[in-house]
């Protein structure tokens, strides 16, 4: 059996990705100039397909970065003059607050217990804060930020920019783009591509903010200043030579997802999450780290085991199935299982059967 | 005939690259965690092979960036407190000065005529400048910066950091690492890889400078601060999920280049440059843009044509051979031809024969 990756990322490639990479190698995609028409067509297809797939309004721009890390940096540089507000309910959610501190912004940090999501009342955004940052799918702990709460925050704080970390959530989680200003993801999670590419989606409020900061003399970066990126993107161009192979493969995988249908993909994710959840609940030696079912991630399950997790990981590996360890301090006590569009129902059923029968 | 790319980058893949990419797809390289041993082994092989290939002393660190653009930004952020000095003898050489300005440094710019290289006497680095930036191979004009002059500058200004743009020069140009402090390249040029990866090589003087700046409260970036990158790299780790496929392919291509031998590669480059140079000199309608033969790039030839260059480009394209247009303002009047390790002597001979016989 070929190896099966349920790791939270890098993970299994989307089942069509390998063929698209081979096509790229055969058809000159990797040789073409990033200033030529062939590249423009690739970038346009990528942006168009992503917009269709996630119902992204035309008022948003689809930009190319190297990683979600870069998107964190560019958002803070371009959208924050002095004050930022961060909802930090896990290691990944917290990372953008660290970046804002490193960029010498005045950060306001709501530290939330791991595995939890704050209530609307707990979220008190100070007047000075220009942006609210939220992690949609905290893959370190398995907590999913409720879409309803994003909408409520938008209504409560209409003047603040809403910046959403969509890594390991997009395109599965149906984000309402009217409630947000910017969102980003890296491709090695739910899109199932080789790592080394990030997508940064921004609206004009973000661009105008960056222009305003630049006019005031605030430093907004160098070769990846937001206004210049947007200007180039309007002609399907980038400022540097980008990961053309990655952009091509993403365009093709998004097209394949459109052909399958995003609703079908989301239904399958629901089914796979449901059978995994039941298996965990019925297992005498396992429990969900996130107690409240309504804020539990469907795409990355974080499970506490009352036995040595390395035993189970090794047992599955012998059967060519790879799952993740816990993240950071939870490394020895959690396992993490990804449920991405590339994972078939049959694959998840097989994994669930093995976990159900396993005793530590 | 399959398409042959003599474009200056992206260009033809190194002739073994495609097989390595396919191996990566088959053996889990694209699925593996960037925190696991498999990735550490890949990064170590990449760094070790590059060090052997270019005789990089062990006192240098091999870091992963997303592009040469990123290296420009990180060098200025981490190695310049206030003043930088730039030798700008073409569009690519000038780019780092623009980035330093955008990062609000006080830049001192020696503007040199396109296609020329300044003399030691013309280079007057002010006391305040902390760094000297040089483009080894200005692929916009075809000017090669003399290695001898780098050494003379090192001796004349031992206290300044020497930052070298090695894009489209490495590993062909035999840089003496004792004369420099940092050099960087992107992989889609002479290494012949798909775009989307940069390599940034730094010594401890750069790291110490960054530490000093950080201690003084100077902003040195966020997720890619030099001291943190070096600390991670010591364990063959990166701060973000990097382009693992690219790093693997680079490790393998560098290994193949070692097997062939860097001297053999350089001899072939010399031969191919020589036959192309003679063809240009003997052609009644062509001339080298760089007049002085000793500062003419061997890896990217920039040729002025006294006919419409698009005719020749189209003529060659019909024969499945791709060459570059002029860069920037020279787009209509120059052609550019890459001479990288992947281009065989036979391929260059074929191109030279076609050019020799061509009349516009």
XYZ file of C-alpha atoms in Angstrom:
720
model
C 0.000 0.000 0.000
C 1.341 3.475 -0.742
C 1.830 5.677 2.310
C -1.251 7.542 3.511
C -0.680 10.904 5.173
C -3.244 12.149 7.709
C -0.621 14.520 9.111
C -1.845 18.118 9.521
C 0.563 19.573 6.979
C 2.582 18.972 4.933
C 0.130 16.194 4.260
C -1.111 13.961 1.459
C -1.074 15.690 -1.902
C -4.491 16.371 -3.397
C -5.108 13.230 -5.397
C -4.707 15.032 -8.738
C -1.701 17.197 -7.763
C 1.027 14.803 -8.883
C -0.369 14.584 -12.405
C -0.551 18.380 -12.642
C 3.074 18.698 -11.518
C 4.102 16.218 -14.213
C 2.095 18.187 -16.781
C 3.899 21.357 -15.671
C 7.247 19.650 -16.207
C 6.221 18.502 -19.678
C 4.628 21.685 -20.977
C 7.198 24.339 -20.152
C 5.360 25.781 -17.135
C 8.548 25.544 -15.068
C 10.607 27.167 -17.844
C 8.324 30.035 -18.776
C 9.134 33.643 -17.908
C 7.060 35.137 -15.084
C 6.758 38.208 -17.325
C 5.141 36.351 -20.229
C 1.544 35.633 -21.214
C 1.708 31.969 -20.180
C 2.390 32.968 -16.578
C -0.315 35.646 -16.633
C -2.809 33.022 -17.774
C -1.723 30.688 -14.964
C -2.033 33.372 -12.276
C -5.437 34.459 -13.658
C -6.720 30.874 -13.648
C -5.495 30.456 -10.081
C -7.176 33.660 -8.857
C -10.404 33.007 -10.800
C -10.712 29.412 -9.603
C -10.066 30.348 -5.970
C -12.667 33.118 -6.209
C -15.264 30.735 -7.618
C -14.434 27.993 -5.138
C -14.699 30.159 -2.037
C -17.203 32.732 -3.325
C -14.687 35.524 -2.940
C -16.219 38.833 -4.082
C -14.534 40.661 -6.953
C -13.584 43.453 -4.565
C -10.890 41.168 -3.129
C -7.407 40.709 -4.598
C -5.646 37.345 -4.702
C -1.942 37.848 -3.980
C 1.036 35.513 -3.981
C 3.290 35.172 -0.933
C 5.830 32.541 0.017
C 4.057 31.341 3.159
C 1.420 32.194 5.753
C 4.314 33.501 7.863
C 4.941 36.086 5.207
C 1.240 37.034 5.153
C 1.405 37.661 8.925
C 4.337 40.023 8.419
C 2.838 41.844 5.430
C -0.536 42.341 7.135
C 1.056 43.929 10.184
C 3.421 46.069 8.074
C 0.707 47.297 5.719
C -2.421 47.493 7.876
C -1.239 48.627 11.318
C 0.093 52.039 12.198
C 0.489 51.506 15.930
C -2.051 49.216 17.631
C -3.248 45.690 16.935
C -5.611 43.313 18.758
C -5.073 39.563 18.748
C -7.260 36.688 19.858
C -4.617 34.171 20.928
C -6.239 30.835 21.626
C -3.336 28.588 20.723
C 0.202 28.484 19.354
C -0.651 29.408 15.755
C -3.199 32.082 16.729
C -0.503 33.636 18.946
C 2.157 33.817 16.245
C 0.872 37.000 14.579
C 0.931 38.807 17.931
C 4.619 37.921 18.230
C 5.240 39.228 14.719
C 3.419 42.474 15.495
C 5.580 42.880 18.611
C 8.726 42.226 16.575
C 7.570 44.900 14.135
C 7.345 47.198 17.148
C 3.588 47.622 17.149
C 1.635 48.140 20.340
C -0.138 44.793 20.681
C -3.259 44.040 22.694
C -3.481 40.339 23.303
C -6.489 38.342 24.468
C -4.889 35.178 25.805
C -7.444 32.376 25.713
C -7.048 28.934 27.281
C -5.853 26.283 24.811
C -8.714 24.474 23.129
C -11.229 27.232 23.920
C -12.817 30.057 21.975
C -13.751 33.308 23.734
C -17.314 34.626 23.960
C -18.295 37.920 22.349
C -18.355 39.501 25.826
C -14.787 38.439 26.583
C -13.516 40.125 23.440
C -12.959 43.752 24.377
C -11.159 45.483 21.544
C -9.618 48.788 22.625
C -10.411 51.966 20.702
C -6.788 52.289 19.549
C -6.637 48.871 17.879
C -6.711 49.095 14.091
C -7.026 45.402 13.395
C -8.485 42.246 14.965
C -6.628 39.006 14.200
C -8.337 35.626 14.434
C -7.216 32.098 13.691
C -10.073 30.248 12.004
C -8.635 26.806 12.645
C -6.110 26.577 15.464
C -4.415 23.374 14.375
C -2.225 23.244 17.483
C -5.252 22.549 19.699
C -8.097 21.721 17.305
C -10.255 24.763 18.139
C -12.403 26.196 15.338
C -13.342 29.858 15.593
C -17.127 30.211 15.005
C -18.112 32.025 11.795
C -21.054 33.518 13.686
C -18.658 35.155 16.155
C -16.651 36.693 13.288
C -19.864 38.233 11.971
C -20.785 39.533 15.433
C -17.336 41.083 15.817
C -17.689 42.719 12.411
C -20.998 44.250 13.491
C -19.674 45.316 16.888
C -16.412 46.778 15.528
C -17.140 47.847 11.954
C -14.152 50.228 11.843
C -11.527 47.608 12.666
C -9.877 45.570 9.947
C -10.649 41.862 10.342
C -7.640 39.644 9.535
C -8.284 35.920 9.447
C -5.754 33.093 9.443
C -7.336 30.589 7.054
C -4.471 28.058 7.135
C -5.832 24.461 7.359
C -9.417 25.808 7.107
C -9.708 27.028 3.494
C -11.449 26.085 1.257
C -13.402 23.786 3.593
C -14.768 26.379 6.041
C -17.367 28.585 4.263
C -16.067 32.031 5.189
C -18.364 35.001 4.553
C -16.052 37.513 2.908
C -18.408 40.365 3.802
C -17.388 39.950 7.430
C -13.654 40.123 6.853
C -10.981 42.271 5.203
C -8.144 39.848 4.677
C -7.520 36.105 4.887
C -4.567 33.925 3.938
C -3.512 30.321 3.715
C -0.567 28.154 2.778
C -1.098 25.439 0.201
C 0.327 22.404 2.018
C -2.779 21.950 4.186
C -6.338 21.509 2.880
C -5.348 22.207 -0.739
C -2.839 19.353 -0.628
C 0.085 20.904 -2.505
C 3.829 20.761 -1.872
C 4.821 23.491 0.640
C 6.378 26.778 -0.432
C 3.479 29.003 -1.467
C 1.027 31.225 0.388
C -2.094 32.961 -0.858
C -3.016 36.338 0.628
C -6.510 37.643 -0.099
C -7.154 41.340 0.664
C -9.852 43.918 0.027
C -9.480 47.599 -0.812
C -9.831 48.683 2.820
C -6.477 47.023 3.465
C -4.932 48.599 0.362
C -6.208 52.048 1.308
C -4.864 51.619 4.809
C -1.417 50.750 3.422
C -1.511 53.749 1.075
C -2.442 55.989 3.978
C 0.389 54.640 6.131
C 2.882 55.087 3.298
C 1.712 58.679 2.773
C 2.321 59.322 6.476
C 5.866 57.962 6.208
C 5.195 54.685 8.020
C 7.435 51.897 6.692
C 5.254 49.305 4.947
C 7.962 46.896 3.793
C 10.047 46.853 0.636
C 9.592 44.568 -2.379
C 6.233 43.290 -1.101
C 4.412 46.488 -0.240
C 0.684 45.821 -0.464
C -0.244 48.637 -2.906
C 2.480 47.546 -5.352
C 1.488 43.883 -5.023
C -2.130 44.743 -5.819
C -1.105 46.899 -8.768
C 0.983 44.079 -10.225
C -1.707 41.483 -9.485
C -4.187 43.511 -11.546
C -2.048 42.440 -14.529
C -1.521 38.939 -13.092
C 2.093 39.749 -12.350
C 4.232 39.422 -9.242
C 7.106 41.598 -8.069
C 9.551 38.707 -7.726
C 9.932 35.439 -9.666
C 7.354 33.390 -7.778
C 6.759 29.669 -7.258
C 5.240 29.257 -10.738
C 4.961 25.482 -10.387
C 2.992 25.938 -7.155
C 0.665 28.556 -8.647
C -0.003 26.320 -11.666
C -0.728 23.292 -9.475
C -3.005 25.337 -7.202
C -4.937 26.630 -10.224
C -5.442 23.065 -11.416
C -6.349 21.616 -7.997
C -8.857 24.435 -7.425
C -10.326 23.629 -10.849
C -10.629 19.962 -9.875
C -12.324 20.952 -6.621
C -14.773 23.079 -8.611
C -15.522 20.107 -10.840
C -16.202 17.944 -7.820
C -18.166 20.743 -6.197
C -17.350 22.508 -2.952
C -20.606 21.300 -1.382
C -19.704 17.686 -2.087
C -16.257 18.314 -0.576
C -17.794 19.871 2.526
C -20.310 17.008 2.899
C -17.467 14.494 2.768
C -15.489 16.467 5.360
C -18.587 16.395 7.626
C -18.998 12.653 7.202
C -15.326 11.912 7.869
C -15.253 14.231 10.904
C -18.400 12.560 12.257
C -17.086 9.005 12.094
C -13.754 10.055 13.596
C -15.514 11.962 16.396
C -17.704 8.985 17.268
C -14.686 6.670 17.323
C -12.868 9.020 19.709
C -15.894 9.405 21.978
C -16.442 5.660 22.172
C -12.776 4.836 22.684
C -12.066 4.125 26.368
C -8.552 5.613 26.186
C -9.148 8.710 24.060
C -10.888 12.041 24.361
C -11.206 15.207 22.324
C -8.927 17.996 23.538
C -11.634 20.505 22.556
C -14.553 19.690 24.836
C -17.272 21.796 23.205
C -18.347 20.052 20.028
C -19.473 23.267 18.323
C -15.973 24.791 18.356
C -14.170 21.598 17.428
C -12.233 21.692 14.158
C -13.454 19.371 11.434
C -10.235 19.564 9.435
C -7.697 18.909 12.215
C -8.773 16.679 15.112
C -6.691 16.935 18.262
C -7.094 13.896 20.483
C -5.753 13.251 23.975
C -4.655 9.669 24.546
C -4.179 8.110 27.956
C -1.405 5.909 26.573
C 1.959 6.700 25.013
C 0.971 8.268 21.678
C 4.171 7.109 19.975
C 2.946 3.497 20.254
C -0.147 4.236 18.186
C 1.813 6.391 15.738
C 4.303 3.551 15.255
C 1.542 0.941 14.956
C -0.147 2.949 12.196
C 3.146 3.711 10.466
C 3.781 -0.011 10.114
C 0.525 -0.076 8.172
C 1.815 2.877 6.055
C -0.549 5.353 7.712
C 0.904 8.596 9.071
C -0.798 10.745 11.717
C 0.583 13.735 13.612
C 1.940 14.029 17.138
C 0.653 16.724 19.461
C 1.861 20.268 18.813
C 4.498 21.960 20.960
C 4.115 21.131 24.655
C 1.377 18.608 23.801
C 3.723 16.583 21.602
C 3.768 13.467 23.859
C 0.101 13.451 24.919
C -1.940 14.323 21.818
C -2.368 12.880 18.364
C -3.518 15.038 15.462
C -5.442 13.765 12.459
C -6.097 15.828 9.346
C -9.360 15.558 7.460
C -8.712 17.366 4.195
C -10.432 17.204 0.794
C -7.854 14.749 -0.510
C -8.654 12.164 2.171
C -11.332 9.823 0.829
C -14.183 8.448 2.916
C -12.729 4.958 2.488
C -9.320 6.074 3.755
C -10.853 7.702 6.831
C -13.029 4.634 7.471
C -9.921 2.471 7.412
C -8.121 4.775 9.853
C -11.165 4.911 12.122
C -11.434 1.108 12.175
C -7.780 0.811 13.163
C -8.103 3.426 15.908
C -11.312 1.881 17.233
C -9.674 -1.524 17.597
C -6.469 -0.142 19.103
C -5.693 -0.315 22.833
C -2.629 1.300 24.314
C 12.466 18.233 -30.647
C 11.628 19.181 -27.055
C 11.760 22.904 -26.317
C 15.196 24.266 -25.463
C 15.325 27.219 -23.082
C 18.298 29.613 -23.281
C 16.225 32.247 -21.480
C 18.036 33.888 -18.541
C 15.631 32.546 -15.909
C 13.335 30.790 -15.396
C 15.259 28.686 -17.854
C 15.871 25.065 -18.810
C 15.766 22.744 -15.815
C 19.079 21.146 -14.918
C 19.009 17.980 -16.940
C 18.563 15.756 -13.868
C 16.035 17.976 -12.045
C 12.875 16.424 -13.460
C 13.858 12.938 -12.287
C 14.600 14.248 -8.794
C 11.209 15.954 -8.635
C 9.546 12.677 -9.611
C 11.565 10.858 -6.942
C 10.404 13.429 -4.381
C 6.788 12.779 -5.377
C 7.272 9.021 -5.026
C 9.199 8.904 -1.774
C 7.178 11.118 0.530
C 9.511 14.135 0.370
C 6.540 16.406 -0.416
C 4.477 14.890 2.417
C 7.062 14.865 5.174
C 6.917 17.243 8.131
C 9.455 20.055 8.084
C 10.016 19.238 11.775
C 11.030 15.615 11.162
C 14.352 13.883 10.583
C 13.735 13.352 6.861
C 13.582 17.106 6.283
C 16.641 17.740 8.468
C 18.583 15.254 6.346
C 17.434 16.996 3.153
C 18.417 20.465 4.406
C 21.785 19.141 5.624
C 22.499 17.484 2.276
C 21.585 20.722 0.495
C 23.846 22.868 2.698
C 26.725 20.358 2.615
C 26.596 19.923 -1.160
C 26.457 23.670 -1.790
C 29.426 24.180 0.544
C 31.470 21.547 -1.270
C 30.468 22.781 -4.701
C 31.380 26.420 -4.097
C 34.103 25.924 -1.469
C 32.101 27.793 1.141
C 34.005 27.875 4.439
C 32.325 26.295 7.467
C 32.088 29.723 9.058
C 29.228 30.520 6.653
C 25.581 29.542 7.211
C 23.324 28.355 4.390
C 19.829 29.773 4.916
C 16.550 29.277 3.098
C 14.572 32.233 1.729
C 11.758 32.408 -0.788
C 13.635 34.481 -3.380
C 16.603 36.752 -3.954
C 14.174 39.645 -3.400
C 13.689 38.385 0.129
C 17.469 38.158 0.627
C 17.773 41.841 -0.394
C 15.215 42.799 2.233
C 16.660 40.617 4.992
C 20.230 41.834 4.379
C 19.217 45.470 4.680
C 17.018 44.811 7.737
C 19.634 42.769 9.552
C 22.938 44.306 8.515
C 22.314 48.043 8.190
C 21.614 50.430 11.020
C 21.504 53.637 8.998
C 23.812 53.853 5.970
C 24.381 51.604 2.982
C 26.514 51.913 -0.164
C 25.407 50.463 -3.481
C 27.222 49.941 -6.763
C 24.347 50.282 -9.214
C 25.514 49.300 -12.681
C 22.208 48.016 -14.008
C 18.584 47.281 -13.184
C 19.209 44.288 -10.910
C 22.205 45.870 -9.171
C 20.026 48.918 -8.452
C 17.182 46.978 -6.877
C 18.767 46.575 -3.439
C 19.303 50.337 -3.226
C 15.578 50.823 -3.789
C 14.815 48.281 -1.073
C 17.192 50.022 1.345
C 15.421 53.314 0.607
C 12.036 51.702 1.188
C 13.346 50.421 4.510
C 14.219 54.043 5.271
C 17.975 53.630 5.298
C 20.283 56.404 4.221
C 21.554 55.076 0.895
C 24.697 56.109 -0.954
C 24.410 55.119 -4.561
C 27.187 54.883 -7.146
C 25.254 55.026 -10.398
C 27.322 53.412 -13.145
C 26.562 53.460 -16.855
C 24.740 50.345 -18.064
C 27.104 47.657 -19.271
C 30.066 49.115 -17.370
C 31.884 48.269 -14.170
C 33.478 51.040 -12.087
C 37.193 51.224 -11.336
C 38.509 50.982 -7.792
C 39.150 54.714 -7.857
C 35.563 55.531 -8.769
C 34.261 53.584 -5.782
C 34.365 55.994 -2.869
C 32.601 54.440 0.064
C 31.696 56.979 2.734
C 32.760 56.423 6.323
C 29.140 56.077 7.460
C 28.296 53.221 5.115
C 28.030 49.890 6.908
C 27.695 47.714 3.843
C 28.792 47.605 0.197
C 26.409 45.888 -2.219
C 27.588 44.455 -5.520
C 25.876 42.519 -8.280
C 28.220 39.810 -9.511
C 26.367 39.194 -12.738
C 24.104 42.026 -13.872
C 21.852 40.003 -16.137
C 19.974 43.089 -17.344
C 23.071 44.328 -19.196
C 25.503 41.397 -19.207
C 28.162 43.041 -17.047
C 30.224 40.793 -14.783
C 31.745 42.376 -11.698
C 35.468 41.402 -11.496
C 36.382 39.106 -8.613
C 39.678 40.967 -8.348
C 37.830 44.220 -7.676
C 35.797 42.579 -4.890
C 39.057 41.521 -3.255
C 40.515 45.024 -3.642
C 37.402 46.540 -2.066
C 37.665 44.081 0.799
C 41.247 45.164 1.402
C 40.448 48.848 1.057
C 37.342 48.735 3.263
C 37.861 45.839 5.678
C 35.285 47.158 8.150
C 32.382 47.264 5.709
C 30.181 44.232 5.174
C 30.403 42.963 1.595
C 27.029 41.806 0.244
C 27.082 40.102 -3.139
C 24.167 39.331 -5.443
C 25.096 35.923 -6.832
C 21.907 35.404 -8.860
C 22.706 33.918 -12.300
C 26.405 33.691 -11.350
C 26.547 30.891 -8.761
C 27.878 28.215 -8.836
C 29.681 29.101 -12.079
C 31.670 32.134 -10.918
C 34.375 31.043 -8.436
C 33.744 33.469 -5.602
C 36.375 33.757 -2.884
C 34.330 33.653 0.306
C 37.174 35.254 2.255
C 36.466 38.520 0.447
C 32.747 38.641 1.210
C 30.302 38.454 4.108
C 27.084 37.431 2.433
C 25.917 36.193 -0.969
C 22.580 34.901 -2.221
C 20.967 33.395 -5.283
C 17.660 32.111 -6.548
C 17.500 28.611 -7.948
C 15.811 29.225 -11.311
C 19.013 30.506 -12.940
C 22.304 28.617 -13.127
C 21.091 25.786 -10.867
C 18.198 25.109 -13.243
C 15.370 24.500 -10.761
C 11.728 25.593 -10.795
C 11.426 29.118 -9.302
C 10.292 29.744 -5.732
C 13.378 29.270 -3.581
C 16.310 31.463 -2.601
C 19.537 30.572 -0.825
C 21.092 33.140 1.491
C 24.668 32.487 2.633
C 25.936 34.577 5.580
C 28.916 34.635 7.893
C 29.052 35.436 11.601
C 29.927 39.086 11.011
C 26.431 39.519 9.571
C 24.845 37.613 12.444
C 26.733 39.663 15.022
C 25.683 42.862 13.296
C 22.026 41.786 13.442
C 22.353 40.887 17.122
C 23.895 44.259 17.815
C 21.124 46.090 15.968
C 18.449 44.102 17.819
C 20.106 44.911 21.154
C 19.968 48.595 20.212
C 16.247 48.348 19.466
C 16.580 48.533 15.679
C 13.820 46.557 13.950
C 15.394 43.594 12.150
C 12.241 41.989 10.741
C 9.878 39.442 12.240
C 9.677 35.725 11.411
C 12.908 35.845 9.388
C 15.284 37.641 11.725
C 18.815 36.593 10.859
C 19.922 35.409 14.337
C 16.836 33.179 14.656
C 17.282 31.828 11.121
C 20.890 30.899 11.882
C 19.929 29.288 15.187
C 17.294 27.149 13.460
C 19.610 26.343 10.555
C 22.162 24.936 13.011
C 19.603 22.132 13.517
C 18.703 22.087 9.811
C 15.344 23.630 10.570
C 13.486 26.628 9.165
C 11.114 29.009 10.905
C 8.290 28.519 8.409
C 7.234 25.508 6.333
C 9.643 25.977 3.418
C 9.686 24.828 -0.205
C 10.780 21.304 0.758
C 10.512 20.026 -2.824
C 12.828 22.824 -3.968
C 15.380 22.197 -1.218
C 15.403 18.465 -2.014
C 15.856 19.091 -5.739
C 18.626 21.616 -5.090
C 20.429 19.125 -2.830
C 20.258 16.518 -5.589
C 21.267 18.867 -8.428
C 24.223 20.135 -6.376
C 25.200 16.494 -5.796
C 25.027 15.826 -9.543
C 27.160 18.904 -10.186
C 29.705 17.613 -7.674
C 29.769 14.277 -9.464
C 30.398 16.012 -12.763
C 32.923 18.289 -11.123
C 32.718 22.058 -10.828
C 35.898 22.479 -12.905
C 34.373 20.506 -15.773
C 31.233 22.640 -15.519
C 33.291 25.843 -15.585
C 35.347 24.622 -18.559
C 32.152 23.917 -20.471
C 30.786 27.355 -19.613
C 34.034 28.890 -20.946
C 33.802 26.917 -24.171
C 30.146 27.798 -24.767
C 30.748 31.469 -23.952
C 33.713 31.519 -26.336
C 31.844 30.122 -29.342
C 28.900 32.423 -28.711
C 31.203 35.439 -28.347
C 32.971 34.680 -31.599
C 29.650 34.254 -33.409
C 28.467 37.639 -32.143
C 31.728 39.364 -33.045
C 31.712 37.913 -36.544
C 28.037 38.614 -37.153
C 27.571 41.758 -39.285
C 24.354 42.729 -37.517
C 25.200 42.002 -33.886
C 27.455 43.365 -31.190
C 28.052 42.770 -27.505
C 26.380 45.366 -25.292
C 29.309 45.065 -22.894
C 32.293 46.344 -24.851
C 35.121 45.316 -22.538
C 35.594 41.573 -22.881
C 37.024 41.182 -19.368
C 33.819 42.368 -17.681
C 31.469 40.512 -19.985
C 29.260 37.916 -18.327
C 29.825 34.320 -19.371
C 26.483 33.095 -18.042
C 24.177 35.731 -19.550
C 25.176 37.260 -22.892
C 23.479 40.515 -23.784
C 23.628 41.210 -27.497
C 22.566 44.303 -29.413
C 20.976 43.509 -32.771
C 20.621 46.023 -35.581
C 17.404 44.324 -36.695
C 14.058 43.778 -34.987
C 14.946 41.249 -32.261
C 11.454 39.740 -32.274
C 12.142 38.344 -35.775
C 15.081 36.297 -34.536
C 13.248 35.273 -31.371
C 10.303 34.070 -33.482
C 12.587 32.324 -35.977
C 14.292 30.382 -33.170
C 10.993 29.654 -31.425
C 9.751 27.918 -34.558
C 12.736 25.625 -34.099
C 11.715 25.144 -30.420
C 14.589 27.267 -29.148
C 13.812 30.033 -26.661
C 16.082 33.018 -26.012
C 15.369 36.148 -23.978
C 14.430 39.660 -25.065
C 16.338 42.651 -23.745
C 15.633 43.690 -20.175
C 13.521 46.721 -19.296
C 14.155 49.640 -21.645
C 16.359 47.428 -23.830
C 13.534 44.992 -24.493
C 13.224 45.756 -28.226
C 16.924 46.144 -29.066
C 18.747 43.402 -27.176
C 18.622 39.645 -27.043
C 19.786 37.726 -23.998
C 21.185 34.210 -24.051
C 21.827 32.151 -20.951
C 24.815 29.838 -20.716
C 24.127 27.728 -17.643
C 25.471 24.344 -16.515
C 22.422 22.561 -17.913
C 23.081 23.794 -21.460
C 25.192 21.212 -23.256
C 28.003 22.093 -25.658
C 25.981 20.492 -28.472
C 22.942 22.637 -27.670
C 25.005 25.823 -27.658
C 26.734 24.816 -30.906
C 23.334 24.364 -32.530
C 22.182 27.780 -31.320
C 25.419 29.412 -32.455
C 25.078 27.870 -35.926
C 21.547 29.194 -36.247
C 22.546 32.683 -35.089
C 25.596 32.738 -37.358
C 23.482 31.947 -40.409
C 20.695 34.339 -39.492
C 20.274 37.746 -41.139
C 17.645 40.210 -40.000
